[in-house]
Amino acid sequence: IMMVFSKVKTYCEAVLNRSSPSRIGNSEQNAWPLVSVECFSSTAVSGLWLKSRSQEMKSLRIQSNYADLHANCLLNELNTFSCHKKFQDCLAMLTSIIGWAPSMKLRINTIGRLLYLPIKLLENDMMSKCDLPQKCERVACFSRLIHACIKFRGNQCRRSAALAVQSAARVQSSLLSLEYMISEDQEISKVTFSKSQTRMLNDKIRSGASYLGDFYKELADQKDNFGKYLIHFLSGYVMLQQNDSVRSGMSESATILESGLCMLLGSCPSKDLKHLHMVFLGEKNNGN
């Protein structure tokens, strides 16, 4: 693998040196991250990268292989990060890889590993190592990650649809649980948060809920890929409706999710809806 990586690195460095006005010649060259095309370009958005989207298939395959290799390297290192910032940066980089040029194909097992991340890293024992602000940031990042997977790699994600169902349920459960903790003003790690800190935490939760709502909308738009799985996403939502924060009417996240879930409900095949005991999305007596 390292020999292949070395060849790809040498080839792409040669292309960059010929085409980019900013030559690769500094000490950061050895790290050579995936964003090197932008890092070594004098413009905010690299013209070379935009050009590469229409290059011949051979070049596209090389870029796809490098993107896939880099994603797997990040996935392997993710659990080794003790620093929260490095962990967040790694998740941000993975999300960027997913969103770059959908014509660059990632391998199916890589997509599966990406979708499995929330299932693995939002477990109680993993999350217990973080304080409340870190938990909120992580859940928001994972919500953005699975949304990017469906939006940019939907055709590939359909082969890992069961993982997508579990990931969405885990992210939604974490969002509601964290929102309940904040609303109850509970203490985490013996720290009590001020009003400004609580407002910041709620913003993180709303951001995560917004991405998850868009995730459901993407599923509805791609019903040709996920048609038979849509009912399972709705079923997961119904089960989470039993959460105390939702039943007590305190959940702003549930309200944010409703628009995406309504679109998802409208996209489900009618024969599947017969098997779903649906919970009404709106509050009592509000006309919804």
Short mmCIF file of C-alpha atoms in Angstrom, two decimals:
data_model
loop_
_atom_site.label_atom_id
_atom_site.label_comp_id
_atom_site.label_asym_id
_atom_site.label_seq_id
_atom_site.Cartn_x
_atom_site.Cartn_y
_atom_site.Cartn_z
CA ILE A 1 0.00 0.00 0.00
CA MET A 2 2.81 2.38 0.89
CA MET A 3 4.44 1.78 -2.50
CA VAL A 4 1.19 2.66 -4.27
CA PHE A 5 0.81 5.74 -2.05
CA SER A 6 4.37 6.81 -2.89
CA LYS A 7 3.73 6.52 -6.63
CA VAL A 8 0.48 8.48 -6.40
CA LYS A 9 2.20 11.14 -4.30
CA THR A 10 5.08 11.49 -6.77
CA TYR A 11 2.71 11.69 -9.74
CA CYS A 12 0.45 14.32 -8.16
CA GLU A 13 3.39 16.41 -6.94
CA ALA A 14 4.72 16.47 -10.51
CA VAL A 15 1.32 17.60 -11.80
CA LEU A 16 1.14 20.31 -9.15
CA ASN A 17 4.65 21.57 -9.88
CA ARG A 18 3.89 21.86 -13.60
CA SER A 19 0.48 23.46 -13.20
CA SER A 20 0.42 25.46 -9.97
CA PRO A 21 2.15 28.83 -9.66
CA SER A 22 3.01 27.96 -6.06
CA ARG A 23 5.61 25.18 -6.15
CA ILE A 24 5.78 22.38 -3.64
CA GLY A 25 9.01 23.06 -1.88
CA ASN A 26 8.35 23.66 1.78
CA SER A 27 8.61 21.50 4.87
CA GLU A 28 4.91 20.64 4.79
CA GLN A 29 5.47 18.60 1.66
CA ASN A 30 6.16 15.40 3.60
CA ALA A 31 2.76 15.42 5.29
CA TRP A 32 1.02 15.84 1.92
CA PRO A 33 -2.61 15.89 3.05
CA LEU A 34 -5.55 15.36 0.73
CA VAL A 35 -6.11 19.11 0.52
CA SER A 36 -2.62 19.69 -0.89
CA VAL A 37 -4.06 20.97 -4.16
CA GLU A 38 -5.66 23.82 -2.24
CA CYS A 39 -2.85 24.25 0.31
CA PHE A 40 -0.25 24.88 -2.37
CA SER A 41 -2.44 27.01 -4.60
CA SER A 42 -2.52 30.78 -4.50
CA THR A 43 -6.32 30.81 -4.84
CA ALA A 44 -8.94 29.85 -2.26
CA VAL A 45 -10.43 27.25 -4.60
CA SER A 46 -7.84 25.51 -6.69
CA GLY A 47 -8.31 25.77 -10.44
CA LEU A 48 -6.31 22.59 -10.80
CA TRP A 49 -8.77 20.68 -8.65
CA LEU A 50 -11.73 21.99 -10.66
CA LYS A 51 -9.91 20.98 -13.85
CA SER A 52 -9.19 17.53 -12.48
CA ARG A 53 -12.88 16.74 -12.42
CA SER A 54 -12.93 16.57 -16.20
CA GLN A 55 -9.60 14.82 -16.71
CA GLU A 56 -9.20 11.42 -18.34
CA MET A 57 -10.30 8.27 -16.50
CA LYS A 58 -6.73 7.26 -15.65
CA SER A 59 -6.16 10.44 -13.68
CA LEU A 60 -9.58 10.13 -12.03
CA ARG A 61 -8.81 6.59 -10.91
CA ILE A 62 -5.53 7.73 -9.36
CA GLN A 63 -7.27 10.50 -7.46
CA SER A 64 -10.03 8.10 -6.35
CA ASN A 65 -7.50 5.60 -5.07
CA TYR A 66 -5.64 8.30 -3.15
CA ALA A 67 -8.84 9.70 -1.64
CA ASP A 68 -9.91 6.21 -0.56
CA LEU A 69 -6.48 5.43 0.90
CA HIS A 70 -6.35 8.71 2.79
CA ALA A 71 -9.88 8.18 4.18
CA ASN A 72 -8.93 4.73 5.47
CA CYS A 73 -5.75 6.09 7.07
CA LEU A 74 -7.81 8.70 8.91
CA LEU A 75 -10.33 6.07 9.99
CA ASN A 76 -7.53 3.90 11.37
CA GLU A 77 -6.08 6.81 13.34
CA LEU A 78 -9.36 8.22 14.63
CA ASN A 79 -9.43 6.20 17.85
CA THR A 80 -5.84 7.10 18.68
CA PHE A 81 -6.53 10.83 19.05
CA SER A 82 -6.63 11.87 22.70
CA CYS A 83 -6.94 15.54 21.74
CA HIS A 84 -10.52 16.60 21.06
CA LYS A 85 -9.47 19.19 18.46
CA LYS A 86 -7.52 16.61 16.44
CA PHE A 87 -10.53 14.31 16.58
CA GLN A 88 -12.82 17.07 15.28
CA ASP A 89 -10.33 18.01 12.54
CA CYS A 90 -10.18 14.38 11.46
CA LEU A 91 -13.98 14.19 11.22
CA ALA A 92 -14.02 17.45 9.24
CA MET A 93 -11.43 16.05 6.82
CA LEU A 94 -13.45 12.85 6.34
CA THR A 95 -16.55 14.92 5.60
CA SER A 96 -14.54 16.94 3.04
CA ILE A 97 -13.35 13.75 1.35
CA ILE A 98 -16.94 12.53 1.05
CA GLY A 99 -18.09 15.81 -0.50
CA TRP A 100 -15.30 16.23 -3.01
CA ALA A 101 -16.16 15.42 -6.66
CA PRO A 102 -18.77 12.63 -6.49
CA SER A 103 -17.22 11.22 -9.68
CA MET A 104 -14.31 10.13 -7.45
CA LYS A 105 -15.55 6.77 -6.20
CA LEU A 106 -14.81 5.53 -2.71
CA ARG A 107 -14.81 1.79 -2.13
CA ILE A 108 -17.96 0.27 -0.67
CA ASN A 109 -16.17 -0.96 2.45
CA THR A 110 -14.88 2.59 3.03
CA ILE A 111 -18.43 3.95 2.84
CA GLY A 112 -19.48 1.27 5.30
CA ARG A 113 -16.70 2.25 7.71
CA LEU A 114 -17.78 5.90 7.51
CA LEU A 115 -21.42 5.07 8.23
CA TYR A 116 -20.39 2.84 11.13
CA LEU A 117 -18.52 5.66 12.90
CA PRO A 118 -21.55 7.12 14.77
CA ILE A 119 -22.62 3.62 15.86
CA LYS A 120 -19.21 2.91 17.33
CA LEU A 121 -18.14 6.29 18.68
CA LEU A 122 -21.46 7.43 20.14
CA GLU A 123 -21.70 4.44 22.45
CA ASN A 124 -22.06 5.28 26.11
CA ASP A 125 -18.60 4.03 27.07
CA MET A 126 -16.94 6.04 24.31
CA MET A 127 -18.92 9.20 25.04
CA SER A 128 -18.28 8.95 28.78
CA LYS A 129 -14.71 10.11 28.13
CA CYS A 130 -15.98 13.48 26.87
CA ASP A 131 -17.53 16.41 28.68
CA LEU A 132 -20.86 17.86 27.57
CA PRO A 133 -19.54 20.49 25.09
CA GLN A 134 -17.38 17.85 23.39
CA LYS A 135 -20.33 15.49 23.18
CA CYS A 136 -22.46 18.17 21.52
CA GLU A 137 -19.72 18.96 19.00
CA ARG A 138 -19.18 15.30 18.17
CA VAL A 139 -22.86 14.59 17.65
CA ALA A 140 -23.16 17.63 15.37
CA CYS A 141 -20.12 16.46 13.36
CA PHE A 142 -21.48 12.93 13.01
CA SER A 143 -24.83 14.33 11.86
CA ARG A 144 -23.01 16.32 9.17
CA LEU A 145 -20.96 13.25 8.22
CA ILE A 146 -23.89 10.91 7.56
CA HIS A 147 -25.72 13.71 5.73
CA ALA A 148 -22.72 14.13 3.42
CA CYS A 149 -22.60 10.36 2.82
CA ILE A 150 -26.21 10.27 1.62
CA LYS A 151 -26.05 13.55 -0.31
CA PHE A 152 -22.82 12.94 -2.24
CA ARG A 153 -22.51 9.13 -2.15
CA GLY A 154 -26.14 8.01 -2.10
CA ASN A 155 -25.72 5.53 -4.92
CA GLN A 156 -22.89 3.82 -3.05
CA CYS A 157 -24.57 4.09 0.37
CA ARG A 158 -27.53 1.98 -0.71
CA ARG A 159 -25.38 -1.12 -0.30
CA SER A 160 -24.78 -0.06 3.32
CA ALA A 161 -28.33 1.14 3.95
CA ALA A 162 -28.72 -0.93 7.12
CA LEU A 163 -25.73 0.89 8.62
CA ALA A 164 -27.26 4.22 7.60
CA VAL A 165 -30.47 3.28 9.46
CA GLN A 166 -28.56 2.43 12.64
CA SER A 167 -26.33 5.52 12.38
CA ALA A 168 -29.31 7.86 12.00
CA ALA A 169 -31.02 6.28 15.00
CA ARG A 170 -27.86 6.58 17.12
CA VAL A 171 -27.30 10.24 16.16
CA GLN A 172 -30.94 11.12 16.78
CA SER A 173 -30.95 9.35 20.14
CA SER A 174 -27.77 11.20 21.16
CA LEU A 175 -29.21 14.55 20.08
CA LEU A 176 -32.36 14.08 22.13
CA SER A 177 -30.47 12.79 25.16
CA LEU A 178 -28.01 15.69 25.14
CA GLU A 179 -30.81 18.19 24.68
CA TYR A 180 -32.59 16.67 27.67
CA MET A 181 -29.42 16.93 29.77
CA ILE A 182 -29.04 20.60 28.90
CA SER A 183 -32.69 21.41 29.57
CA GLU A 184 -32.53 19.70 32.94
CA ASP A 185 -29.37 21.68 33.77
CA GLN A 186 -27.63 18.54 34.89
CA GLU A 187 -23.97 18.53 35.93
CA ILE A 188 -21.44 16.71 33.78
CA SER A 189 -17.98 16.18 35.26
CA LYS A 190 -19.01 18.40 38.19
CA VAL A 191 -19.35 21.47 35.97
CA THR A 192 -22.40 23.71 35.88
CA PHE A 193 -22.86 25.76 32.71
CA SER A 194 -23.82 29.41 32.54
CA LYS A 195 -26.61 30.76 30.36
CA SER A 196 -24.19 31.76 27.57
CA GLN A 197 -22.59 28.31 27.62
CA THR A 198 -26.00 26.66 27.59
CA ARG A 199 -26.96 28.81 24.58
CA MET A 200 -23.81 27.70 22.77
CA LEU A 201 -24.54 24.05 23.52
CA ASN A 202 -28.11 24.43 22.24
CA ASP A 203 -26.74 25.95 19.02
CA LYS A 204 -24.61 22.83 18.52
CA ILE A 205 -27.63 20.62 19.10
CA ARG A 206 -29.73 22.65 16.66
CA SER A 207 -26.97 22.41 14.06
CA GLY A 208 -26.86 18.63 14.43
CA ALA A 209 -30.65 18.40 14.22
CA SER A 210 -30.65 20.57 11.10
CA TYR A 211 -28.17 18.30 9.33
CA LEU A 212 -30.14 15.24 10.40
CA GLY A 213 -33.33 16.82 9.06
CA ASP A 214 -31.56 17.43 5.74
CA PHE A 215 -30.38 13.82 5.90
CA TYR A 216 -34.01 12.67 5.92
CA LYS A 217 -34.84 15.02 3.05
CA GLU A 218 -31.98 13.56 1.00
CA LEU A 219 -33.33 10.08 1.65
CA ALA A 220 -36.74 11.21 0.38
CA ASP A 221 -35.16 12.72 -2.74
CA GLN A 222 -33.26 9.47 -3.37
CA LYS A 223 -36.16 7.10 -2.81
CA ASP A 224 -35.09 5.12 -5.90
CA ASN A 225 -31.92 4.16 -4.00
CA PHE A 226 -33.42 3.70 -0.53
CA GLY A 227 -37.08 2.94 -1.20
CA LYS A 228 -37.42 -0.27 0.80
CA TYR A 229 -35.34 1.15 3.68
CA LEU A 230 -37.30 4.37 4.18
CA ILE A 231 -39.79 2.65 6.45
CA HIS A 232 -36.93 1.58 8.73
CA PHE A 233 -35.76 5.18 9.15
CA LEU A 234 -39.32 6.16 10.11
CA SER A 235 -39.58 3.22 12.48
CA GLY A 236 -36.43 4.39 14.27
CA TYR A 237 -37.98 7.82 14.72
CA VAL A 238 -41.19 6.34 16.16
CA MET A 239 -39.22 4.36 18.74
CA LEU A 240 -37.32 7.48 19.79
CA GLN A 241 -40.60 9.35 20.22
CA GLN A 242 -40.85 7.54 23.54
CA ASN A 243 -37.92 9.64 24.81
CA ASP A 244 -38.86 11.63 27.93
CA SER A 245 -37.75 14.94 26.40
CA VAL A 246 -40.07 14.45 23.42
CA ARG A 247 -43.06 13.28 25.43
CA SER A 248 -42.73 16.24 27.75
CA GLY A 249 -42.77 18.64 24.82
CA MET A 250 -39.32 20.11 25.48
CA SER A 251 -37.51 18.84 22.40
CA GLU A 252 -36.65 21.54 19.89
CA SER A 253 -34.65 18.94 17.93
CA ALA A 254 -37.79 16.89 17.27
CA THR A 255 -39.46 20.02 15.86
CA ILE A 256 -36.48 20.67 13.55
CA LEU A 257 -36.58 17.07 12.33
CA GLU A 258 -40.27 17.16 11.46
CA SER A 259 -39.94 18.76 8.01
CA GLY A 260 -37.47 16.11 6.86
CA LEU A 261 -39.53 13.32 8.41
CA CYS A 262 -42.70 14.54 6.71
CA MET A 263 -40.92 14.40 3.34
CA LEU A 264 -39.68 10.93 4.24
CA LEU A 265 -43.20 9.87 5.17
CA GLY A 266 -44.49 11.09 1.81
CA SER A 267 -41.82 9.12 -0.05
CA CYS A 268 -42.49 5.79 1.67
CA PRO A 269 -44.33 3.20 -0.45
CA SER A 270 -47.94 2.89 0.71
CA LYS A 271 -47.64 -0.88 1.13
CA ASP A 272 -44.82 -0.33 3.65
CA LEU A 273 -46.77 2.27 5.63
CA LYS A 274 -49.40 -0.36 6.42
CA HIS A 275 -46.86 -2.02 8.67
CA LEU A 276 -45.95 1.13 10.57
CA HIS A 277 -47.81 2.28 13.67
CA MET A 278 -47.07 5.95 13.20
CA VAL A 279 -46.79 8.51 16.00
CA PHE A 280 -48.26 11.90 15.05
CA LEU A 281 -45.46 14.37 14.37
CA GLY A 282 -47.25 17.45 15.62
CA GLU A 283 -48.34 18.40 19.12
CA LYS A 284 -51.88 17.89 20.28
CA ASN A 285 -54.47 20.40 19.07
CA ASN A 286 -52.05 22.27 16.81
CA GLY A 287 -53.65 21.13 13.57
CA ASN A 288 -50.66 19.14 12.31
#
